[in-house]
mmCIF file of C-alpha atoms in Angstrom:
data_model
loop_
_atom_site.group_PDB
_atom_site.id
_atom_site.type_symbol
_atom_site.label_atom_id
_atom_site.label_comp_id
_atom_site.label_asym_id
_atom_site.label_seq_id
_atom_site.Cartn_x
_atom_site.Cartn_y
_atom_site.Cartn_z
ATOM 1 C CA UNK C 21 100.008 78.480 92.380
ATOM 2 C CA UNK C 22 97.520 76.946 89.943
ATOM 3 C CA UNK C 23 94.137 78.350 89.018
ATOM 4 C CA UNK C 24 91.588 78.722 91.811
ATOM 5 C CA UNK C 25 88.586 76.435 91.305
ATOM 6 C CA UNK C 26 86.584 76.440 94.566
ATOM 7 C CA UNK C 27 85.916 79.494 96.731
ATOM 8 C CA UNK C 28 84.600 79.332 100.298
ATOM 9 C CA UNK C 29 82.783 82.501 101.393
ATOM 10 C CA UNK C 30 82.991 83.151 105.147
ATOM 11 C CA UNK C 31 81.229 85.710 107.343
ATOM 12 C CA UNK C 32 83.850 86.455 109.997
ATOM 13 C CA UNK C 33 82.306 89.705 111.235
ATOM 14 C CA UNK C 34 78.984 91.032 109.931
ATOM 15 C CA UNK C 35 76.381 88.438 108.982
ATOM 16 C CA UNK C 36 74.683 90.741 106.472
ATOM 17 C CA UNK C 37 75.132 88.246 103.617
ATOM 18 C CA UNK C 38 72.457 86.073 105.232
ATOM 19 C CA UNK C 39 69.797 88.788 105.301
ATOM 20 C CA UNK C 40 66.887 88.699 102.861
ATOM 21 C CA UNK C 41 67.475 92.291 101.758
ATOM 22 C CA UNK C 42 70.772 91.309 100.063
ATOM 23 C CA UNK C 43 69.471 88.120 98.407
ATOM 24 C CA UNK C 44 69.475 89.794 94.975
ATOM 25 C CA UNK C 45 73.142 90.681 95.453
ATOM 26 C CA UNK C 46 74.091 87.221 96.699
ATOM 27 C CA UNK C 47 72.431 85.592 93.672
ATOM 28 C CA UNK C 48 74.265 87.972 91.338
ATOM 29 C CA UNK C 49 77.583 87.209 93.016
ATOM 30 C CA UNK C 50 77.117 83.460 92.704
ATOM 31 C CA UNK C 51 76.155 83.861 89.041
ATOM 32 C CA UNK C 52 79.321 85.855 88.345
ATOM 33 C CA UNK C 53 81.487 83.342 90.214
ATOM 34 C CA UNK C 54 80.006 80.467 88.221
ATOM 35 C CA UNK C 55 80.572 82.387 84.972
ATOM 36 C CA UNK C 56 84.279 82.206 85.822
ATOM 37 C CA UNK C 57 83.967 78.446 86.241
ATOM 38 C CA UNK C 58 84.293 78.761 90.005
ATOM 39 C CA UNK C 59 82.445 76.579 92.480
ATOM 40 C CA UNK C 60 81.083 78.625 95.392
ATOM 41 C CA UNK C 61 80.703 77.179 98.869
ATOM 42 C CA UNK C 62 79.322 79.076 101.844
ATOM 43 C CA UNK C 63 80.722 78.323 105.291
ATOM 44 C CA UNK C 64 78.186 76.567 107.578
ATOM 45 C CA UNK C 65 77.263 79.762 109.438
ATOM 46 C CA UNK C 66 77.955 82.352 106.722
ATOM 47 C CA UNK C 67 74.290 82.879 105.824
ATOM 48 C CA UNK C 68 72.749 82.832 109.303
ATOM 49 C CA UNK C 69 72.252 86.585 109.492
ATOM 50 C CA UNK C 70 73.475 89.546 111.475
ATOM 51 C CA UNK C 71 71.843 88.934 114.863
ATOM 52 C CA UNK C 72 72.879 85.268 115.033
ATOM 53 C CA UNK C 73 76.520 85.850 114.079
ATOM 54 C CA UNK C 74 76.786 88.852 116.385
ATOM 55 C CA UNK C 75 75.953 86.508 119.253
ATOM 56 C CA UNK C 76 78.198 83.654 118.131
ATOM 57 C CA UNK C 77 81.811 84.652 117.505
ATOM 58 C CA UNK C 78 82.790 81.060 118.312
ATOM 59 C CA UNK C 79 80.912 79.835 115.229
ATOM 60 C CA UNK C 80 82.535 82.454 113.035
ATOM 61 C CA UNK C 81 85.896 81.220 114.320
ATOM 62 C CA UNK C 82 84.879 77.607 113.654
ATOM 63 C CA UNK C 83 83.972 78.502 110.061
ATOM 64 C CA UNK C 84 87.390 80.091 109.569
ATOM 65 C CA UNK C 85 89.183 76.948 110.731
ATOM 66 C CA UNK C 86 86.870 74.629 108.785
ATOM 67 C CA UNK C 87 87.519 76.506 105.552
ATOM 68 C CA UNK C 88 91.251 75.844 105.880
ATOM 69 C CA UNK C 89 90.649 72.180 106.647
ATOM 70 C CA UNK C 90 88.300 71.666 103.687
ATOM 71 C CA UNK C 91 90.485 69.975 101.019
ATOM 72 C CA UNK C 92 88.192 71.141 98.201
ATOM 73 C CA UNK C 93 88.634 74.855 98.979
ATOM 74 C CA UNK C 94 91.276 76.785 97.013
ATOM 75 C CA UNK C 95 90.433 80.304 98.235
ATOM 76 C CA UNK C 96 88.799 81.664 101.382
ATOM 77 C CA UNK C 97 87.010 84.963 100.726
ATOM 78 C CA UNK C 98 85.195 87.108 103.258
ATOM 79 C CA UNK C 99 81.599 88.101 102.610
ATOM 80 C CA UNK C 100 82.271 91.621 103.894
ATOM 81 C CA UNK C 101 83.854 93.321 106.917
ATOM 82 C CA UNK C 102 82.095 94.511 110.077
ATOM 83 C CA UNK C 103 83.328 95.798 113.406
ATOM 84 C CA UNK C 104 84.016 93.075 115.999
ATOM 85 C CA UNK C 105 86.335 90.487 114.443
ATOM 86 C CA UNK C 106 88.616 90.816 117.476
ATOM 87 C CA UNK C 107 86.044 88.705 119.393
ATOM 88 C CA UNK C 108 87.259 85.643 117.443
ATOM 89 C CA UNK C 109 90.723 85.845 119.050
ATOM 90 C CA UNK C 110 90.053 83.631 122.108
ATOM 91 C CA UNK C 111 88.500 80.911 119.945
ATOM 92 C CA UNK C 112 91.408 80.919 117.497
ATOM 93 C CA UNK C 113 94.423 81.418 119.769
ATOM 94 C CA UNK C 114 93.624 80.208 123.290
ATOM 95 C CA UNK C 115 94.670 76.669 122.402
ATOM 96 C CA UNK C 116 96.318 77.223 119.026
ATOM 97 C CA UNK C 117 93.145 76.436 117.108
ATOM 98 C CA UNK C 118 93.887 78.558 114.045
ATOM 99 C CA UNK C 119 97.483 77.417 113.686
ATOM 100 C CA UNK C 120 96.388 73.779 113.932
ATOM 101 C CA UNK C 121 93.794 74.335 111.206
ATOM 102 C CA UNK C 122 96.195 76.139 108.858
ATOM 103 C CA UNK C 123 99.261 73.889 109.157
ATOM 104 C CA UNK C 124 99.374 71.639 106.119
ATOM 105 C CA UNK C 125 96.274 73.377 104.744
ATOM 106 C CA UNK C 126 97.783 76.690 103.642
ATOM 107 C CA UNK C 127 95.637 78.523 101.097
ATOM 108 C CA UNK C 128 95.010 82.135 100.057
ATOM 109 C CA UNK C 129 92.680 84.344 102.089
ATOM 110 C CA UNK C 130 91.089 87.507 100.686
ATOM 111 C CA UNK C 131 89.200 90.285 102.484
ATOM 112 C CA UNK C 132 89.376 93.880 103.710
ATOM 113 C CA UNK C 133 87.923 96.317 106.273
ATOM 114 C CA UNK C 134 87.521 94.717 109.729
ATOM 115 C CA UNK C 135 89.027 91.627 108.102
ATOM 116 C CA UNK C 136 92.304 93.446 108.816
ATOM 117 C CA UNK C 137 92.130 91.518 112.090
ATOM 118 C CA UNK C 138 92.049 88.150 110.296
ATOM 119 C CA UNK C 139 95.011 89.181 108.149
ATOM 120 C CA UNK C 140 97.026 90.017 111.270
ATOM 121 C CA UNK C 141 95.982 86.695 112.817
ATOM 122 C CA UNK C 142 97.362 84.853 109.789
ATOM 123 C CA UNK C 143 100.563 86.922 109.761
ATOM 124 C CA UNK C 144 101.007 86.003 113.422
ATOM 125 C CA UNK C 145 101.141 82.298 112.516
ATOM 126 C CA UNK C 146 103.242 82.870 109.392
ATOM 127 C CA UNK C 147 100.681 82.751 106.563
ATOM 128 C CA UNK C 148 100.609 85.532 103.987
ATOM 129 C CA UNK C 149 97.244 86.754 102.699
ATOM 130 C CA UNK C 150 95.634 89.197 100.258
ATOM 131 C CA UNK C 151 93.953 92.503 101.101
ATOM 132 C CA UNK C 152 91.458 94.618 99.226
ATOM 133 C CA UNK C 153 88.323 92.831 97.955
ATOM 134 C CA UNK C 154 85.355 90.865 99.337
ATOM 135 C CA UNK C 155 82.477 88.819 97.905
ATOM 136 C CA UNK C 156 79.623 91.234 98.584
ATOM 137 C CA UNK C 157 81.511 94.346 97.472
ATOM 138 C CA UNK C 158 83.114 92.968 94.297
ATOM 139 C CA UNK C 159 81.198 89.996 92.902
ATOM 140 C CA UNK C 160 77.833 91.395 94.006
ATOM 141 C CA UNK C 161 78.336 94.929 92.631
ATOM 142 C CA UNK C 162 74.846 95.855 91.326
ATOM 143 C CA UNK C 163 76.145 97.493 88.129
ATOM 144 C CA UNK C 164 75.818 95.602 84.845
ATOM 145 C CA UNK C 165 79.275 94.146 85.412
ATOM 146 C CA UNK C 166 82.017 94.132 88.037
ATOM 147 C CA UNK C 167 83.901 97.420 88.084
ATOM 148 C CA UNK C 168 86.588 96.902 85.387
ATOM 149 C CA UNK C 169 89.617 97.754 87.567
ATOM 150 C CA UNK C 170 88.375 95.477 90.364
ATOM 151 C CA UNK C 171 87.586 92.735 87.850
ATOM 152 C CA UNK C 172 91.085 92.928 86.380
ATOM 153 C CA UNK C 173 92.708 92.088 89.720
ATOM 154 C CA UNK C 174 90.135 89.463 90.657
ATOM 155 C CA UNK C 175 90.674 87.691 87.336
ATOM 156 C CA UNK C 176 94.460 87.781 87.680
ATOM 157 C CA UNK C 177 94.146 86.408 91.200
ATOM 158 C CA UNK C 178 91.880 83.464 90.373
ATOM 159 C CA UNK C 179 93.981 82.603 87.311
ATOM 160 C CA UNK C 180 97.398 82.730 88.976
ATOM 161 C CA UNK C 181 96.893 82.902 92.767
ATOM 162 C CA UNK C 182 99.137 85.981 92.691
ATOM 163 C CA UNK C 183 99.240 89.665 91.832
ATOM 164 C CA UNK C 184 102.223 90.752 89.711
ATOM 165 C CA UNK C 185 101.906 94.516 90.040
ATOM 166 C CA UNK C 186 99.493 97.303 90.909
ATOM 167 C CA UNK C 187 99.007 100.389 88.763
ATOM 168 C CA UNK C 188 96.530 103.228 89.362
ATOM 169 C CA UNK C 189 92.887 103.036 88.369
ATOM 170 C CA UNK C 190 91.941 105.533 85.640
ATOM 171 C CA UNK C 191 88.649 106.193 87.475
ATOM 172 C CA UNK C 192 87.182 106.423 90.937
ATOM 173 C CA UNK C 193 83.489 106.081 91.787
ATOM 174 C CA UNK C 194 80.966 107.681 94.110
ATOM 175 C CA UNK C 195 79.675 105.281 96.733
ATOM 176 C CA UNK C 196 76.096 104.118 96.376
ATOM 177 C CA UNK C 197 73.508 105.392 98.843
ATOM 178 C CA UNK C 198 71.296 102.352 98.192
ATOM 179 C CA UNK C 199 71.968 98.718 97.321
ATOM 180 C CA UNK C 200 68.352 97.584 96.856
ATOM 181 C CA UNK C 201 67.010 95.546 93.926
ATOM 182 C CA UNK C 202 66.244 98.765 92.066
ATOM 183 C CA UNK C 203 70.011 99.318 91.779
ATOM 184 C CA UNK C 204 70.561 96.216 89.641
ATOM 185 C CA UNK C 205 72.015 97.368 86.335
ATOM 186 C CA UNK C 206 72.453 100.957 87.535
ATOM 187 C CA UNK C 207 75.964 102.232 86.852
ATOM 188 C CA UNK C 208 78.004 104.221 89.361
ATOM 189 C CA UNK C 209 78.977 107.842 88.787
ATOM 190 C CA UNK C 210 82.683 107.908 87.905
ATOM 191 C CA UNK C 211 85.422 110.544 88.006
ATOM 192 C CA UNK C 212 88.943 110.703 86.504
ATOM 193 C CA UNK C 213 91.576 109.466 88.938
ATOM 194 C CA UNK C 214 94.914 111.210 89.439
ATOM 195 C CA UNK C 215 97.198 108.207 89.995
ATOM 196 C CA UNK C 216 99.619 107.543 92.836
ATOM 197 C CA UNK C 217 100.667 110.680 94.715
ATOM 198 C CA UNK C 218 104.155 110.876 96.223
ATOM 199 C CA UNK C 219 103.526 113.005 99.273
ATOM 200 C CA UNK C 220 107.148 113.042 100.457
ATOM 201 C CA UNK C 221 110.395 111.086 100.480
ATOM 202 C CA UNK C 222 112.071 108.938 97.801
ATOM 203 C CA UNK C 223 109.872 107.806 94.897
ATOM 204 C CA UNK C 224 111.213 104.235 95.039
ATOM 205 C CA UNK C 225 111.270 102.053 98.157
ATOM 206 C CA UNK C 226 110.897 98.385 99.048
ATOM 207 C CA UNK C 227 109.526 96.108 101.728
ATOM 208 C CA UNK C 228 106.760 93.661 102.532
ATOM 209 C CA UNK C 229 103.353 95.333 102.749
ATOM 210 C CA UNK C 230 101.181 94.922 105.861
ATOM 211 C CA UNK C 231 98.378 96.925 107.437
ATOM 212 C CA UNK C 232 94.735 97.505 106.535
ATOM 213 C CA UNK C 233 91.803 99.577 107.719
ATOM 214 C CA UNK C 234 92.914 102.420 110.002
ATOM 215 C CA UNK C 235 89.520 102.410 111.785
ATOM 216 C CA UNK C 236 90.002 98.755 112.766
ATOM 217 C CA UNK C 237 93.599 99.358 113.844
ATOM 218 C CA UNK C 238 92.422 102.341 115.915
ATOM 219 C CA UNK C 239 90.093 99.999 117.850
ATOM 220 C CA UNK C 240 93.064 97.816 118.858
ATOM 221 C CA UNK C 241 94.262 100.702 121.030
ATOM 222 C CA UNK C 242 91.092 102.664 121.758
ATOM 223 C CA UNK C 243 88.112 101.214 123.641
ATOM 224 C CA UNK C 244 85.577 103.738 122.408
ATOM 225 C CA UNK C 245 83.724 101.223 120.217
ATOM 226 C CA UNK C 246 84.253 98.090 122.346
ATOM 227 C CA UNK C 247 85.683 98.637 125.830
ATOM 228 C CA UNK C 248 87.412 95.237 125.927
ATOM 229 C CA UNK C 249 88.994 95.442 122.469
ATOM 230 C CA UNK C 250 92.428 96.839 123.515
ATOM 231 C CA UNK C 251 92.838 94.287 126.318
ATOM 232 C CA UNK C 252 91.821 91.324 124.156
ATOM 233 C CA UNK C 253 94.075 92.375 121.270
ATOM 234 C CA UNK C 254 96.966 92.910 123.679
ATOM 235 C CA UNK C 255 96.431 89.571 125.425
ATOM 236 C CA UNK C 256 96.753 87.621 122.185
ATOM 237 C CA UNK C 257 99.509 89.811 120.725
ATOM 238 C CA UNK C 258 97.489 90.631 117.631
ATOM 239 C CA UNK C 259 99.278 93.798 116.566
ATOM 240 C CA UNK C 260 102.966 93.308 115.689
ATOM 241 C CA UNK C 261 105.591 94.983 117.866
ATOM 242 C CA UNK C 262 107.707 97.804 116.429
ATOM 243 C CA UNK C 263 110.636 95.481 115.645
ATOM 244 C CA UNK C 264 108.355 93.307 113.510
ATOM 245 C CA UNK C 265 107.498 96.358 111.375
ATOM 246 C CA UNK C 266 111.124 97.171 110.630
ATOM 247 C CA UNK C 267 111.615 97.370 106.873
ATOM 248 C CA UNK C 268 107.955 96.722 106.093
ATOM 249 C CA UNK C 269 105.624 99.036 104.182
ATOM 250 C CA UNK C 270 102.573 100.169 106.146
ATOM 251 C CA UNK C 271 99.271 100.181 104.238
ATOM 252 C CA UNK C 272 96.440 102.285 105.659
ATOM 253 C CA UNK C 273 92.975 102.939 104.240
ATOM 254 C CA UNK C 274 89.882 104.441 105.873
ATOM 255 C CA UNK C 275 86.378 102.997 106.172
ATOM 256 C CA UNK C 276 82.908 104.040 105.059
ATOM 257 C CA UNK C 277 82.550 105.715 108.460
ATOM 258 C CA UNK C 278 84.901 108.389 107.083
ATOM 259 C CA UNK C 279 86.850 109.001 110.296
ATOM 260 C CA UNK C 280 87.126 112.641 111.262
ATOM 261 C CA UNK C 281 90.517 114.344 110.959
ATOM 262 C CA UNK C 282 90.729 114.261 114.766
ATOM 263 C CA UNK C 283 90.210 110.490 114.854
ATOM 264 C CA UNK C 284 92.630 109.980 111.949
ATOM 265 C CA UNK C 285 95.285 111.970 113.811
ATOM 266 C CA UNK C 286 94.696 109.992 116.991
ATOM 267 C CA UNK C 287 94.992 106.685 115.138
ATOM 268 C CA UNK C 288 98.273 107.743 113.524
ATOM 269 C CA UNK C 289 99.517 108.959 116.905
ATOM 270 C CA UNK C 290 98.957 105.464 118.329
ATOM 271 C CA UNK C 291 101.092 104.043 115.511
ATOM 272 C CA UNK C 292 103.754 106.712 116.058
ATOM 273 C CA UNK C 293 103.882 106.032 119.794
ATOM 274 C CA UNK C 294 104.165 102.274 119.167
ATOM 275 C CA UNK C 295 107.241 102.924 117.019
ATOM 276 C CA UNK C 296 105.556 101.657 113.845
ATOM 277 C CA UNK C 297 105.852 104.829 111.757
ATOM 278 C CA UNK C 298 109.561 105.112 112.512
ATOM 279 C CA UNK C 299 110.239 101.416 111.828
ATOM 280 C CA UNK C 300 108.632 101.038 108.399
ATOM 281 C CA UNK C 301 110.442 101.701 105.129
ATOM 282 C CA UNK C 302 107.479 103.632 103.754
ATOM 283 C CA UNK C 303 103.730 104.216 103.940
ATOM 284 C CA UNK C 304 100.943 103.604 101.404
ATOM 285 C CA UNK C 305 97.473 105.069 101.898
ATOM 286 C CA UNK C 306 94.223 104.385 100.091
ATOM 287 C CA UNK C 307 91.941 106.970 98.531
ATOM 288 C CA UNK C 308 89.261 107.845 101.123
ATOM 289 C CA UNK C 309 85.718 106.851 100.176
ATOM 290 C CA UNK C 310 84.146 109.697 98.159
ATOM 291 C CA UNK C 311 87.394 111.638 98.721
ATOM 292 C CA UNK C 312 86.291 112.511 102.272
ATOM 293 C CA UNK C 313 88.887 114.541 104.233
ATOM 294 C CA UNK C 314 91.491 113.864 101.552
ATOM 295 C CA UNK C 315 93.334 117.168 102.018
ATOM 296 C CA UNK C 316 93.124 116.974 105.822
ATOM 297 C CA UNK C 317 94.503 113.417 105.919
ATOM 298 C CA UNK C 318 97.402 114.496 103.698
ATOM 299 C CA UNK C 319 98.544 117.180 106.128
ATOM 300 C CA UNK C 320 97.973 115.020 109.207
ATOM 301 C CA UNK C 321 100.153 112.275 107.712
ATOM 302 C CA UNK C 322 103.025 114.717 107.222
ATOM 303 C CA UNK C 323 102.683 116.156 110.708
ATOM 304 C CA UNK C 324 102.385 112.890 112.656
ATOM 305 C CA UNK C 325 105.042 110.978 110.701
ATOM 306 C CA UNK C 326 107.315 113.975 111.334
ATOM 307 C CA UNK C 327 110.096 112.731 109.068
ATOM 308 C CA UNK C 328 110.306 114.302 105.584
ATOM 309 C CA UNK C 329 112.566 111.483 104.388
ATOM 310 C CA UNK C 330 109.953 108.786 105.121
ATOM 311 C CA UNK C 331 108.317 107.945 101.780
ATOM 312 C CA UNK C 332 104.533 108.292 101.694
ATOM 313 C CA UNK C 333 102.531 107.356 98.597
ATOM 314 C CA UNK C 334 98.813 108.148 98.583
ATOM 315 C CA UNK C 335 95.711 107.532 96.487
ATOM 316 C CA UNK C 336 95.780 103.747 96.069
ATOM 317 C CA UNK C 337 92.484 102.216 94.963
ATOM 318 C CA UNK C 338 92.261 99.666 97.757
ATOM 319 C CA UNK C 339 89.829 98.855 100.534
ATOM 320 C CA UNK C 340 86.727 100.969 100.997
ATOM 321 C CA UNK C 341 87.005 103.364 98.045
ATOM 322 C CA UNK C 342 85.914 101.951 94.701
ATOM 323 C CA UNK C 343 87.308 100.424 92.582
ATOM 324 C CA UNK C 344 89.621 98.025 94.425
ATOM 325 C CA UNK C 345 92.878 96.277 93.643
ATOM 326 C CA UNK C 346 94.243 93.279 95.571
ATOM 327 C CA UNK C 347 97.401 93.740 97.678
ATOM 328 C CA UNK C 348 99.544 90.724 98.642
ATOM 329 C CA UNK C 349 100.722 90.897 102.254
ATOM 330 C CA UNK C 350 104.123 89.558 103.242
ATOM 331 C CA UNK C 351 105.586 89.546 99.718
ATOM 332 C CA UNK C 352 108.548 91.760 98.839
ATOM 333 C CA UNK C 353 107.247 94.804 96.981
ATOM 334 C CA UNK C 354 108.928 97.636 95.118
ATOM 335 C CA UNK C 355 106.972 100.886 95.106
ATOM 336 C CA UNK C 356 107.876 103.183 92.215
ATOM 337 C CA UNK C 357 105.786 106.331 92.430
ATOM 338 C CA UNK C 358 107.608 107.952 89.514
ATOM 339 C CA UNK C 359 106.619 105.140 87.147
ATOM 340 C CA UNK C 360 103.243 104.673 88.863
ATOM 341 C CA UNK C 361 103.523 101.020 89.823
ATOM 342 C CA UNK C 362 103.950 98.654 92.747
ATOM 343 C CA UNK C 363 105.743 95.482 91.668
ATOM 344 C CA UNK C 364 105.740 92.246 93.679
ATOM 345 C CA UNK C 365 108.814 90.017 93.757
ATOM 346 C CA UNK C 366 107.613 86.422 94.094
ATOM 347 C CA UNK C 367 110.191 83.746 94.852
#
């Protein structure tokens, strides 16, 4: 793929990008995009704010389709995640709306968090996508520059449309407690990172990576957040069946809500009961934000997977913990924990 020139930013879940209290971040993000020579377009409803977009999932869905149909757009990038992207399903799948928009208009899509749902939507219709970064979290980072590890992957992506390999970040960062204008130019507190951790199983394994935010996946099966979520996701066949996971690598990372060990165990149990954990060739997990429950998650993974030969590699810098790489979904990958790399085999 050639260099990306025009980026369309979409708000498919939270409409926070349209709120006045993030205007300083939005302006910074646009400035950084333009410094790369990128043209930035915002979807028609992307800046209409949280309350409006909460009430209008049909317009979020329309923006998603329109971004694919726009011939000028080379990359669709989410503003940020949220918590109710599943509500777009009827407007994208009831009459094949998303597939009709994508066919003949295939282009890369980048996002993370509740955007997991959009990635699974695209996988369902046969389009691969990219997980791990978003506009507000990467381009709008209030520090004096984008976090170097995140910037490295963003630059590779816009230059080539691909990611060749992932290696560990030398640092990890504390999450900010404030994102106000006073944070502009304020650097994050950093810590040395320990690299990829082979929790169990062979150090080298292969497969196409798929997955995302474990909190979002949990909501596909548990109605505690939205009572209708499991039924809606089941109706439209959002989550792949066990056979569709065979040979794939499952990626899981946890949100800023820092799910309790009990919730983490319950989420993994859903995946075990669905046959996913037995079907996959291996499991990758992201570093939890601020290292929350890191030791507890490690033991729960071992216990619920209940197969010491199933490879599990932990501590990827992806998703909610900073910094963030970009992970191609649906591309053959070779994980080599011994040599600390994940290599992608592009045709």
